[in-house]
PDB file of C-alpha atoms in Angstrom:
ATOM      1  CA  MET X  81     -35.306   3.442  -7.740  1.00 48.00           C
ATOM      2  CA  ASN X  82     -32.506   4.502 -10.119  1.00 52.00           C
ATOM      3  CA  GLY X  83     -30.429   2.219 -12.358  1.00 57.00           C
ATOM      4  CA  ASP X  84     -27.563   1.885  -9.885  1.00 70.00           C
ATOM      5  CA  ASP X  85     -29.934   0.900  -7.071  1.00 76.00           C
ATOM      6  CA  GLU X  86     -31.622  -1.680  -9.283  1.00 77.00           C
ATOM      7  CA  GLU X  87     -28.271  -3.092 -10.345  1.00 78.00           C
ATOM      8  CA  GLY X  88     -27.109  -3.278  -6.710  1.00 77.00           C
ATOM      9  CA  LEU X  89     -30.309  -5.024  -5.667  1.00 84.00           C
ATOM     10  CA  SER X  90     -30.033  -7.490  -8.540  1.00 89.00           C
ATOM     11  CA  TYR X  91     -26.406  -8.203  -7.557  1.00 90.00           C
ATOM     12  CA  LEU X  92     -27.423  -8.743  -3.928  1.00 94.00           C
ATOM     13  CA  ASN X  93     -30.201 -11.100  -5.057  1.00 95.00           C
ATOM     14  CA  ASP X  94     -27.709 -13.135  -7.112  1.00 95.00           C
ATOM     15  CA  PHE X  95     -25.632 -13.757  -3.981  1.00 96.00           C
ATOM     16  CA  GLN X  96     -28.665 -14.489  -1.814  1.00 96.00           C
ATOM     17  CA  GLU X  97     -29.974 -16.997  -4.315  1.00 96.00           C
ATOM     18  CA  ILE X  98     -26.711 -18.975  -4.049  1.00 96.00           C
ATOM     19  CA  LEU X  99     -26.443 -18.668  -0.257  1.00 96.00           C
ATOM     20  CA  GLN X 100     -30.066 -19.643   0.362  1.00 95.00           C
ATOM     21  CA  SER X 101     -29.804 -22.912  -1.529  1.00 93.00           C
ATOM     22  CA  GLU X 102     -31.259 -25.624   0.713  1.00 92.00           C
ATOM     23  CA  VAL X 103     -28.968 -28.478  -0.295  1.00 94.00           C
ATOM     24  CA  TYR X 104     -25.662 -27.233  -1.655  1.00 95.00           C
ATOM     25  CA  VAL X 105     -23.992 -23.838  -2.079  1.00 97.00           C
ATOM     26  CA  ASP X 106     -22.671 -23.509  -5.629  1.00 97.00           C
ATOM     27  CA  LEU X 107     -19.094 -22.489  -4.856  1.00 97.00           C
ATOM     28  CA  GLU X 108     -18.143 -22.022  -8.508  1.00 97.00           C
ATOM     29  CA  ARG X 109     -20.917 -19.481  -9.065  1.00 97.00           C
ATOM     30  CA  LEU X 110     -20.091 -17.833  -5.746  1.00 98.00           C
ATOM     31  CA  ARG X 111     -16.430 -17.418  -6.780  1.00 98.00           C
ATOM     32  CA  ILE X 112     -17.370 -15.898 -10.146  1.00 97.00           C
ATOM     33  CA  LEU X 113     -19.649 -13.343  -8.450  1.00 97.00           C
ATOM     34  CA  ALA X 114     -17.278 -12.586  -5.557  1.00 97.00           C
ATOM     35  CA  ARG X 115     -14.430 -11.604  -7.881  1.00 97.00           C
ATOM     36  CA  HIS X 116     -16.434  -8.457  -8.672  1.00 96.00           C
ATOM     37  CA  GLY X 117     -16.919  -7.623  -4.991  1.00 97.00           C
ATOM     38  CA  VAL X 118     -19.250  -8.901  -2.266  1.00 97.00           C
ATOM     39  CA  PRO X 119     -22.123  -6.835  -0.791  1.00 96.00           C
ATOM     40  CA  ASP X 120     -21.129  -5.607   2.689  1.00 96.00           C
ATOM     41  CA  GLN X 121     -24.002  -7.350   4.475  1.00 96.00           C
ATOM     42  CA  LEU X 122     -23.077 -10.760   3.015  1.00 97.00           C
ATOM     43  CA  ARG X 123     -19.283 -10.557   3.052  1.00 98.00           C
ATOM     44  CA  GLY X 124     -18.767 -12.510   6.276  1.00 98.00           C
ATOM     45  CA  GLU X 125     -20.918 -15.402   5.096  1.00 97.00           C
ATOM     46  CA  VAL X 126     -19.372 -15.447   1.606  1.00 98.00           C
ATOM     47  CA  TRP X 127     -15.774 -15.351   2.882  1.00 98.00           C
ATOM     48  CA  LYS X 128     -16.453 -18.393   5.088  1.00 98.00           C
ATOM     49  CA  TYR X 129     -17.379 -20.415   1.996  1.00 98.00           C
ATOM     50  CA  LEU X 130     -14.553 -19.035  -0.130  1.00 98.00           C
ATOM     51  CA  LEU X 131     -11.977 -19.862   2.563  1.00 98.00           C
ATOM     52  CA  ASP X 132     -13.469 -23.326   3.066  1.00 96.00           C
ATOM     53  CA  VAL X 133     -14.309 -22.647   6.703  1.00 97.00           C
ATOM     54  CA  GLN X 134     -17.978 -23.351   5.960  1.00 96.00           C
ATOM     55  CA  GLN X 135     -18.722 -26.433   3.860  1.00 93.00           C
ATOM     56  CA  ALA X 136     -20.857 -26.168   0.730  1.00 95.00           C
ATOM     57  CA  ASP X 137     -23.063 -29.055   1.913  1.00 94.00           C
ATOM     58  CA  ARG X 138     -25.876 -27.334   3.837  1.00 92.00           C
ATOM     59  CA  SER X 139     -26.793 -30.492   5.772  1.00 91.00           C
ATOM     60  CA  LYS X 140     -23.486 -30.224   7.670  1.00 90.00           C
ATOM     61  CA  GLU X 141     -23.798 -26.516   8.463  1.00 89.00           C
ATOM     62  CA  LEU X 142     -25.093 -26.711  12.037  1.00 90.00           C
ATOM     63  CA  SER X 143     -22.822 -29.546  13.128  1.00 93.00           C
ATOM     64  CA  SER X 144     -19.684 -27.928  11.641  1.00 93.00           C
ATOM     65  CA  SER X 145     -20.562 -24.555  13.180  1.00 94.00           C
ATOM     66  CA  LYS X 146     -21.010 -26.204  16.594  1.00 95.00           C
ATOM     67  CA  ALA X 147     -17.726 -28.124  16.203  1.00 96.00           C
ATOM     68  CA  ARG X 148     -15.878 -24.888  15.317  1.00 97.00           C
ATOM     69  CA  THR X 149     -17.266 -23.102  18.362  1.00 97.00           C
ATOM     70  CA  GLU X 150     -16.269 -25.966  20.672  1.00 97.00           C
ATOM     71  CA  GLU X 151     -12.776 -26.158  19.152  1.00 97.00           C
ATOM     72  CA  TYR X 152     -12.235 -22.408  19.462  1.00 98.00           C
ATOM     73  CA  ASP X 153     -13.460 -22.365  23.081  1.00 97.00           C
ATOM     74  CA  GLN X 154     -10.797 -24.980  23.936  1.00 97.00           C
ATOM     75  CA  LEU X 155      -7.885 -23.005  22.458  1.00 97.00           C
ATOM     76  CA  ASP X 156      -5.399 -21.359  24.805  1.00 97.00           C
ATOM     77  CA  LYS X 157      -5.698 -17.558  24.544  1.00 97.00           C
ATOM     78  CA  ILE X 158      -3.277 -16.576  27.319  1.00 96.00           C
ATOM     79  CA  ASP X 159       0.203 -15.051  27.101  1.00 96.00           C
ATOM     80  CA  SER X 160       0.435 -11.825  29.087  1.00 95.00           C
ATOM     81  CA  GLU X 161       3.688 -10.655  27.465  1.00 97.00           C
ATOM     82  CA  ILE X 162       2.503 -11.077  23.869  1.00 97.00           C
ATOM     83  CA  ALA X 163      -0.995  -9.796  24.792  1.00 98.00           C
ATOM     84  CA  LYS X 164       0.657  -6.526  25.861  1.00 97.00           C
ATOM     85  CA  ARG X 165       2.452  -6.249  22.503  1.00 97.00           C
ATOM     86  CA  ILE X 166      -0.774  -7.008  20.596  1.00 98.00           C
ATOM     87  CA  ARG X 167      -2.650  -4.302  22.532  1.00 97.00           C
ATOM     88  CA  GLY X 168       0.063  -1.767  21.699  1.00 97.00           C
ATOM     89  CA  GLU X 169      -0.081  -2.615  17.993  1.00 97.00           C
ATOM     90  CA  VAL X 170      -3.905  -2.612  17.954  1.00 97.00           C
ATOM     91  CA  SER X 171      -3.887   0.838  19.560  1.00 96.00           C
ATOM     92  CA  ARG X 172      -1.635   2.150  16.739  1.00 96.00           C
ATOM     93  CA  PHE X 173      -3.726   0.345  14.131  1.00 97.00           C
ATOM     94  CA  GLN X 174      -6.999   1.793  15.433  1.00 96.00           C
ATOM     95  CA  LYS X 175      -5.721   5.347  15.023  1.00 95.00           C
ATOM     96  CA  ARG X 176      -5.696   4.908  11.249  1.00 93.00           C
ATOM     97  CA  VAL X 177      -8.624   2.473  10.880  1.00 95.00           C
ATOM     98  CA  PRO X 178     -11.752   4.053  12.395  1.00 93.00           C
ATOM     99  CA  GLU X 179     -13.835   1.038  11.276  1.00 94.00           C
ATOM    100  CA  LEU X 180     -12.260  -0.953  14.140  1.00 95.00           C
ATOM    101  CA  ASP X 181     -11.666   1.682  16.812  1.00 92.00           C
ATOM    102  CA  LYS X 182     -14.051   0.332  19.459  1.00 91.00           C
ATOM    103  CA  ASN X 183     -12.638  -0.855  22.802  1.00 92.00           C
ATOM    104  CA  GLU X 184     -14.226  -4.320  22.542  1.00 91.00           C
ATOM    105  CA  HIS X 185     -12.232  -4.968  19.369  1.00 96.00           C
ATOM    106  CA  VAL X 186      -8.967  -4.895  21.319  1.00 97.00           C
ATOM    107  CA  GLN X 187      -9.709  -8.080  23.277  1.00 97.00           C
ATOM    108  CA  THR X 188     -10.964  -9.783  20.107  1.00 97.00           C
ATOM    109  CA  PHE X 189      -7.605  -9.131  18.429  1.00 98.00           C
ATOM    110  CA  VAL X 190      -5.773 -10.440  21.508  1.00 98.00           C
ATOM    111  CA  ASN X 191      -7.893 -13.614  21.713  1.00 98.00           C
ATOM    112  CA  ILE X 192      -7.641 -14.501  18.015  1.00 98.00           C
ATOM    113  CA  ILE X 193      -3.921 -13.841  17.626  1.00 98.00           C
ATOM    114  CA  LEU X 194      -3.021 -15.654  20.854  1.00 98.00           C
ATOM    115  CA  ALA X 195      -5.241 -18.614  19.904  1.00 98.00           C
ATOM    116  CA  TYR X 196      -3.387 -18.748  16.571  1.00 98.00           C
ATOM    117  CA  LEU X 197       0.112 -18.431  18.077  1.00 98.00           C
ATOM    118  CA  ASN X 198      -0.590 -20.920  20.870  1.00 97.00           C
ATOM    119  CA  SER X 199      -1.768 -23.528  18.352  1.00 96.00           C
ATOM    120  CA  ASN X 200       1.130 -22.800  15.930  1.00 96.00           C
ATOM    121  CA  HIS X 201       4.230 -22.831  18.108  1.00 94.00           C
ATOM    122  CA  ASP X 202       6.613 -22.444  15.166  1.00 95.00           C
ATOM    123  CA  VAL X 203       5.118 -18.997  14.362  1.00 95.00           C
ATOM    124  CA  GLU X 204       6.555 -15.950  16.104  1.00 96.00           C
ATOM    125  CA  TYR X 205       4.510 -12.872  16.959  1.00 97.00           C
ATOM    126  CA  SER X 206       4.770 -10.081  14.399  1.00 97.00           C
ATOM    127  CA  SER X 207       2.933  -6.737  14.312  1.00 96.00           C
ATOM    128  CA  SER X 208       1.659  -7.625  10.814  1.00 97.00           C
ATOM    129  CA  LEU X 209      -0.642 -10.253  12.392  1.00 98.00           C
ATOM    130  CA  VAL X 210      -2.857  -7.382  13.563  1.00 98.00           C
ATOM    131  CA  SER X 211      -3.418  -5.922  10.089  1.00 98.00           C
ATOM    132  CA  LEU X 212      -3.861  -9.400   8.558  1.00 98.00           C
ATOM    133  CA  CYS X 213      -6.437 -10.325  11.183  1.00 98.00           C
ATOM    134  CA  ALA X 214      -8.374  -7.027  11.101  1.00 98.00           C
ATOM    135  CA  PRO X 215     -10.576  -7.636   8.012  1.00 98.00           C
ATOM    136  CA  PHE X 216     -11.913 -10.854   9.544  1.00 98.00           C
ATOM    137  CA  ILE X 217     -12.813  -9.156  12.813  1.00 98.00           C
ATOM    138  CA  TYR X 218     -14.567  -6.468  10.789  1.00 98.00           C
ATOM    139  CA  VAL X 219     -16.644  -8.730   8.518  1.00 97.00           C
ATOM    140  CA  MET X 220     -17.401 -11.775  10.698  1.00 98.00           C
ATOM    141  CA  GLU X 221     -20.291 -11.943  13.131  1.00 96.00           C
ATOM    142  CA  THR X 222     -18.432 -14.091  15.662  1.00 97.00           C
ATOM    143  CA  GLU X 223     -14.912 -14.121  17.054  1.00 98.00           C
ATOM    144  CA  CYS X 224     -14.795 -17.863  16.387  1.00 98.00           C
ATOM    145  CA  ASP X 225     -15.461 -17.453  12.636  1.00 98.00           C
ATOM    146  CA  ALA X 226     -12.951 -14.593  12.436  1.00 98.00           C
ATOM    147  CA  PHE X 227     -10.346 -16.896  13.987  1.00 98.00           C
ATOM    148  CA  PHE X 228     -10.886 -19.794  11.573  1.00 98.00           C
ATOM    149  CA  CYS X 229     -10.866 -17.522   8.502  1.00 98.00           C
ATOM    150  CA  PHE X 230      -7.700 -15.808   9.758  1.00 98.00           C
ATOM    151  CA  GLN X 231      -6.107 -19.217  10.371  1.00 98.00           C
ATOM    152  CA  ARG X 232      -6.952 -20.293   6.784  1.00 98.00           C
ATOM    153  CA  LEU X 233      -5.302 -17.190   5.364  1.00 98.00           C
ATOM    154  CA  MET X 234      -2.196 -17.623   7.528  1.00 98.00           C
ATOM    155  CA  GLN X 235      -1.921 -21.268   6.449  1.00 97.00           C
ATOM    156  CA  ALA X 236      -2.176 -20.221   2.783  1.00 96.00           C
ATOM    157  CA  ILE X 237       0.572 -17.598   3.294  1.00 96.00           C
ATOM    158  CA  GLU X 238       2.761 -20.157   5.059  1.00 95.00           C
ATOM    159  CA  ASP X 239       2.269 -22.737   2.276  1.00 95.00           C
ATOM    160  CA  TYR X 240       3.105 -20.184  -0.403  1.00 95.00           C
ATOM    161  CA  ASN X 241       6.226 -18.982   1.439  1.00 94.00           C
ATOM    162  CA  ALA X 242       7.382 -22.601   1.840  1.00 94.00           C
ATOM    163  CA  ASN X 243       7.412 -22.964  -1.963  1.00 94.00           C
ATOM    164  CA  THR X 244       8.565 -19.471  -2.948  1.00 94.00           C
ATOM    165  CA  SER X 245      11.131 -17.650  -0.812  1.00 94.00           C
ATOM    166  CA  LEU X 246      10.482 -14.007   0.011  1.00 93.00           C
ATOM    167  CA  LYS X 247      13.732 -13.140  -1.751  1.00 94.00           C
ATOM    168  CA  GLY X 248      12.413 -14.899  -4.875  1.00 95.00           C
ATOM    169  CA  GLN X 249       9.061 -13.096  -4.621  1.00 96.00           C
ATOM    170  CA  VAL X 250      10.792  -9.706  -4.393  1.00 96.00           C
ATOM    171  CA  ALA X 251      13.121 -10.524  -7.302  1.00 96.00           C
ATOM    172  CA  GLN X 252      10.180 -11.613  -9.477  1.00 95.00           C
ATOM    173  CA  PHE X 253       8.278  -8.431  -8.596  1.00 97.00           C
ATOM    174  CA  MET X 254      11.302  -6.244  -9.383  1.00 96.00           C
ATOM    175  CA  THR X 255      11.505  -7.821 -12.847  1.00 95.00           C
ATOM    176  CA  LEU X 256       7.793  -7.143 -13.370  1.00 96.00           C
ATOM    177  CA  PHE X 257       8.209  -3.540 -12.194  1.00 97.00           C
ATOM    178  CA  ARG X 258      11.166  -2.857 -14.503  1.00 95.00           C
ATOM    179  CA  CYS X 259       9.381  -4.371 -17.536  1.00 94.00           C
ATOM    180  CA  GLY X 260       5.881  -3.060 -16.822  1.00 95.00           C
ATOM    181  CA  LEU X 261       6.647   0.470 -15.577  1.00 96.00           C
ATOM    182  CA  PRO X 262      10.225   1.263 -16.721  1.00 96.00           C
ATOM    183  CA  GLU X 263       9.859   5.061 -16.344  1.00 97.00           C
ATOM    184  CA  LEU X 264       8.587   4.923 -12.772  1.00 98.00           C
ATOM    185  CA  CYS X 265      11.173   2.292 -11.879  1.00 97.00           C
ATOM    186  CA  GLY X 266      13.901   4.553 -13.308  1.00 97.00           C
ATOM    187  CA  TYR X 267      12.552   7.494 -11.300  1.00 97.00           C
ATOM    188  CA  PHE X 268      12.676   5.425  -8.094  1.00 97.00           C
ATOM    189  CA  ASP X 269      16.307   4.586  -8.903  1.00 96.00           C
ATOM    190  CA  GLU X 270      17.103   8.285  -9.384  1.00 97.00           C
ATOM    191  CA  GLU X 271      15.472   9.175  -6.083  1.00 97.00           C
ATOM    192  CA  GLU X 272      17.249   6.245  -4.408  1.00 96.00           C
ATOM    193  CA  VAL X 273      13.980   4.750  -3.155  1.00 96.00           C
ATOM    194  CA  ASP X 274      14.728   1.476  -1.359  1.00 93.00           C
ATOM    195  CA  LEU X 275      12.661  -0.965  -3.426  1.00 92.00           C
ATOM    196  CA  ASN X 276      13.183  -3.767  -0.922  1.00 92.00           C
ATOM    197  CA  GLU X 277      11.710  -1.846   1.985  1.00 91.00           C
ATOM    198  CA  TRP X 278       8.182  -1.321   0.669  1.00 95.00           C
ATOM    199  CA  SER X 279       7.901  -4.240  -1.770  1.00 97.00           C
ATOM    200  CA  THR X 280       8.726  -6.795   0.949  1.00 96.00           C
ATOM    201  CA  SER X 281       5.811  -5.602   3.079  1.00 95.00           C
ATOM    202  CA  TRP X 282       3.458  -5.267   0.086  1.00 98.00           C
ATOM    203  CA  LEU X 283       4.163  -8.843  -0.985  1.00 97.00           C
ATOM    204  CA  GLN X 284       4.360 -10.449   2.442  1.00 95.00           C
ATOM    205  CA  ASN X 285       1.302  -8.882   4.042  1.00 97.00           C
ATOM    206  CA  LEU X 286      -1.055  -8.690   1.028  1.00 98.00           C
ATOM    207  CA  LEU X 287      -1.175  -4.876   1.318  1.00 98.00           C
ATOM    208  CA  SER X 288      -2.938  -5.149   4.699  1.00 98.00           C
ATOM    209  CA  LYS X 289      -0.604  -2.593   6.280  1.00 97.00           C
ATOM    210  CA  GLU X 290      -0.530  -0.061   3.459  1.00 97.00           C
ATOM    211  CA  MET X 291      -4.001  -0.013   1.913  1.00 97.00           C
ATOM    212  CA  ARG X 292      -7.029   1.958   3.027  1.00 97.00           C
ATOM    213  CA  PHE X 293      -9.246  -0.487   4.886  1.00 97.00           C
ATOM    214  CA  GLU X 294     -12.261  -0.287   2.545  1.00 97.00           C
ATOM    215  CA  ASN X 295      -9.939  -0.903  -0.437  1.00 98.00           C
ATOM    216  CA  LEU X 296      -8.301  -3.865   1.296  1.00 98.00           C
ATOM    217  CA  VAL X 297     -11.588  -5.605   2.088  1.00 98.00           C
ATOM    218  CA  ARG X 298     -12.712  -5.147  -1.537  1.00 98.00           C
ATOM    219  CA  LEU X 299      -9.402  -6.537  -2.843  1.00 98.00           C
ATOM    220  CA  TRP X 300      -9.671  -9.593  -0.610  1.00 98.00           C
ATOM    221  CA  ASP X 301     -13.130 -10.364  -2.083  1.00 98.00           C
ATOM    222  CA  THR X 302     -11.340 -10.960  -5.375  1.00 98.00           C
ATOM    223  CA  TYR X 303      -8.404 -12.791  -3.779  1.00 98.00           C
ATOM    224  CA  PHE X 304     -10.482 -15.279  -1.798  1.00 98.00           C
ATOM    225  CA  ALA X 305     -12.517 -16.043  -4.924  1.00 98.00           C
ATOM    226  CA  MET X 306      -9.329 -17.183  -6.688  1.00 97.00           C
ATOM    227  CA  THR X 307      -7.655 -20.565  -6.387  1.00 92.00           C
ATOM    228  CA  ASP X 308      -4.171 -18.995  -6.395  1.00 91.00           C
ATOM    229  CA  PHE X 309      -4.343 -15.325  -5.521  1.00 97.00           C
ATOM    230  CA  PHE X 310      -0.643 -15.186  -4.595  1.00 97.00           C
ATOM    231  CA  ALA X 311       0.270 -15.463  -8.277  1.00 96.00           C
ATOM    232  CA  PHE X 312      -2.055 -12.528  -9.032  1.00 97.00           C
ATOM    233  CA  HIS X 313      -0.932 -10.335  -6.136  1.00 98.00           C
ATOM    234  CA  PRO X 314       2.284  -8.940  -7.772  1.00 98.00           C
ATOM    235  CA  TYR X 315       0.184  -7.687 -10.714  1.00 98.00           C
ATOM    236  CA  VAL X 316      -2.126  -5.872  -8.299  1.00 98.00           C
ATOM    237  CA  CYS X 317       0.951  -4.246  -6.729  1.00 98.00           C
ATOM    238  CA  LEU X 318       2.105  -3.208 -10.202  1.00 98.00           C
ATOM    239  CA  SER X 319      -1.355  -1.868 -11.031  1.00 98.00           C
ATOM    240  CA  ILE X 320      -1.373   0.269  -7.863  1.00 98.00           C
ATOM    241  CA  LEU X 321       1.987   1.781  -8.845  1.00 98.00           C
ATOM    242  CA  SER X 322       0.620   2.463 -12.323  1.00 98.00           C
ATOM    243  CA  SER X 323      -2.488   4.223 -10.948  1.00 97.00           C
ATOM    244  CA  ALA X 324      -0.338   6.373  -8.639  1.00 97.00           C
ATOM    245  CA  LYS X 325       2.463   6.930 -11.200  1.00 97.00           C
ATOM    246  CA  GLU X 326       1.841  10.631 -11.887  1.00 96.00           C
ATOM    247  CA  ALA X 327       1.507  11.490  -8.212  1.00 97.00           C
ATOM    248  CA  LEU X 328       4.654   9.495  -7.317  1.00 97.00           C
ATOM    249  CA  GLU X 329       6.727  11.197 -10.031  1.00 97.00           C
ATOM    250  CA  ASP X 330       5.988  14.569  -8.412  1.00 97.00           C
ATOM    251  CA  LEU X 331       7.423  13.466  -5.070  1.00 97.00           C
ATOM    252  CA  GLU X 332      10.885  13.207  -3.548  1.00 97.00           C
ATOM    253  CA  GLN X 333      12.372  10.162  -1.841  1.00 96.00           C
ATOM    254  CA  SER X 334      10.909  10.582   1.670  1.00 96.00           C
ATOM    255  CA  GLU X 335       7.474  11.566   0.304  1.00 97.00           C
ATOM    256  CA  ILE X 336       7.472   8.552  -2.054  1.00 98.00           C
ATOM    257  CA  ARG X 337       8.280   6.294   0.880  1.00 96.00           C
ATOM    258  CA  THR X 338       5.426   7.785   2.928  1.00 96.00           C
ATOM    259  CA  MET X 339       2.945   7.316   0.074  1.00 97.00           C
ATOM    260  CA  LEU X 340       4.011   3.721  -0.573  1.00 98.00           C
ATOM    261  CA  LEU X 341       3.602   2.831   3.097  1.00 96.00           C
ATOM    262  CA  ARG X 342       0.222   4.637   3.425  1.00 96.00           C
ATOM    263  CA  LEU X 343      -1.593   4.373   0.117  1.00 97.00           C
ATOM    264  CA  PRO X 344      -4.278   6.881  -0.889  1.00 96.00           C
ATOM    265  CA  LEU X 345      -7.861   5.828  -1.596  1.00 97.00           C
ATOM    266  CA  LEU X 346      -7.891   3.782  -4.820  1.00 98.00           C
ATOM    267  CA  ASN X 347     -10.471   2.847  -7.424  1.00 98.00           C
ATOM    268  CA  MET X 348     -10.303  -0.892  -6.814  1.00 98.00           C
ATOM    269  CA  GLU X 349     -12.361  -1.942  -9.839  1.00 97.00           C
ATOM    270  CA  MET X 350      -9.829  -0.159 -12.028  1.00 98.00           C
ATOM    271  CA  VAL X 351      -6.822  -1.467 -10.089  1.00 98.00           C
ATOM    272  CA  ILE X 352      -8.037  -5.078 -10.374  1.00 98.00           C
ATOM    273  CA  ALA X 353      -8.935  -4.736 -14.090  1.00 98.00           C
ATOM    274  CA  ASP X 354      -5.496  -3.238 -14.834  1.00 98.00           C
ATOM    275  CA  ALA X 355      -3.838  -6.041 -12.844  1.00 98.00           C
ATOM    276  CA  TYR X 356      -5.474  -8.593 -15.183  1.00 97.00           C
ATOM    277  CA  ASN X 357      -4.168  -6.593 -18.161  1.00 97.00           C
ATOM    278  CA  PHE X 358      -0.631  -6.541 -16.731  1.00 96.00           C
ATOM    279  CA  LYS X 359      -0.824 -10.285 -16.175  1.00 96.00           C
ATOM    280  CA  HIS X 360      -1.917 -10.987 -19.772  1.00 96.00           C
ATOM    281  CA  GLU X 361       0.751  -8.645 -21.183  1.00 94.00           C
ATOM    282  CA  THR X 362       3.438 -10.376 -19.113  1.00 92.00           C
ATOM    283  CA  ILE X 363       2.340 -13.854 -20.215  1.00 90.00           C
ATOM    284  CA  GLU X 364       2.328 -12.728 -23.857  1.00 91.00           C
ATOM    285  CA  ARG X 365       5.789 -11.184 -23.503  1.00 88.00           C
ATOM    286  CA  GLN X 366       7.153 -14.349 -21.911  1.00 86.00           C
ATOM    287  CA  MET X 367       5.633 -16.496 -24.664  1.00 87.00           C
ATOM    288  CA  LYS X 368       7.240 -14.298 -27.327  1.00 85.00           C
ATOM    289  CA  GLU X 369      10.612 -14.537 -25.565  1.00 84.00           C
ATOM    290  CA  ASN X 370      10.248 -18.324 -25.442  1.00 83.00           C
ATOM    291  CA  GLY X 371       9.311 -18.444 -29.129  1.00 74.00           C
ATOM    292  CA  GLU X 372       5.804 -19.751 -28.412  1.00 64.00           C
ATOM    293  CA  LEU X 373       4.042 -16.961 -30.330  1.00 53.00           C
TER     294      LEU X 373
END
């Protein structure tokens, strides 16, 4: 067994030790570990705890799991018109995400999204629901758990949007972009790249539409381990632009647009580490401007 294998096994054991606790799952320790990525075979279980779908108190595990199953079974999953639109979007999605290209996945998408829409009548169907739902279908063992985790994420997005308008989010990100990567921002201006077009989707959909699937799942490990990942998300977007800067500066407008809407494979450990650096630099700059340093 080489060093990497030993390290991977040790990391896996750290997670298993927390998850196999008989009385109480130590959520704080789980969050600290999960920020650095979750082993594939444990991701579904870990995400349930991080998203507060599964309670940390092990004595309530069976009863809460049974209650979830019963609740999900009762939810209305019928709307033939929207089901048709979901199937069409899933078909397009599956062409670029081979991890979820099996036929049985189609009905799972339909069931989960319809259950969500039918229990949240103020939410309208949008094609982005498919890409936001996909990681949960991929990592969860049951459709029921995928639904409740998806619902938690959608509620978090809704709560954040209620406090910070999308226009405000885009404006804040544009300021970050101009300060953090002035050369690339200037190049986009020269090439007349519509900043609103791609940044709106990046910010609104947590990169679920643009990122390679394996990168997205790894990023969400870190996000779900945070108490407020929305505040961190713009720095991740900035970090991605920084990592792709040289490649982007060799492209013309239409090619830039294509790359921003279909990102290449990224080194996520580096992207996340650089995002933390961007965040610290921004806080320091703001403190200097406010005379606090």
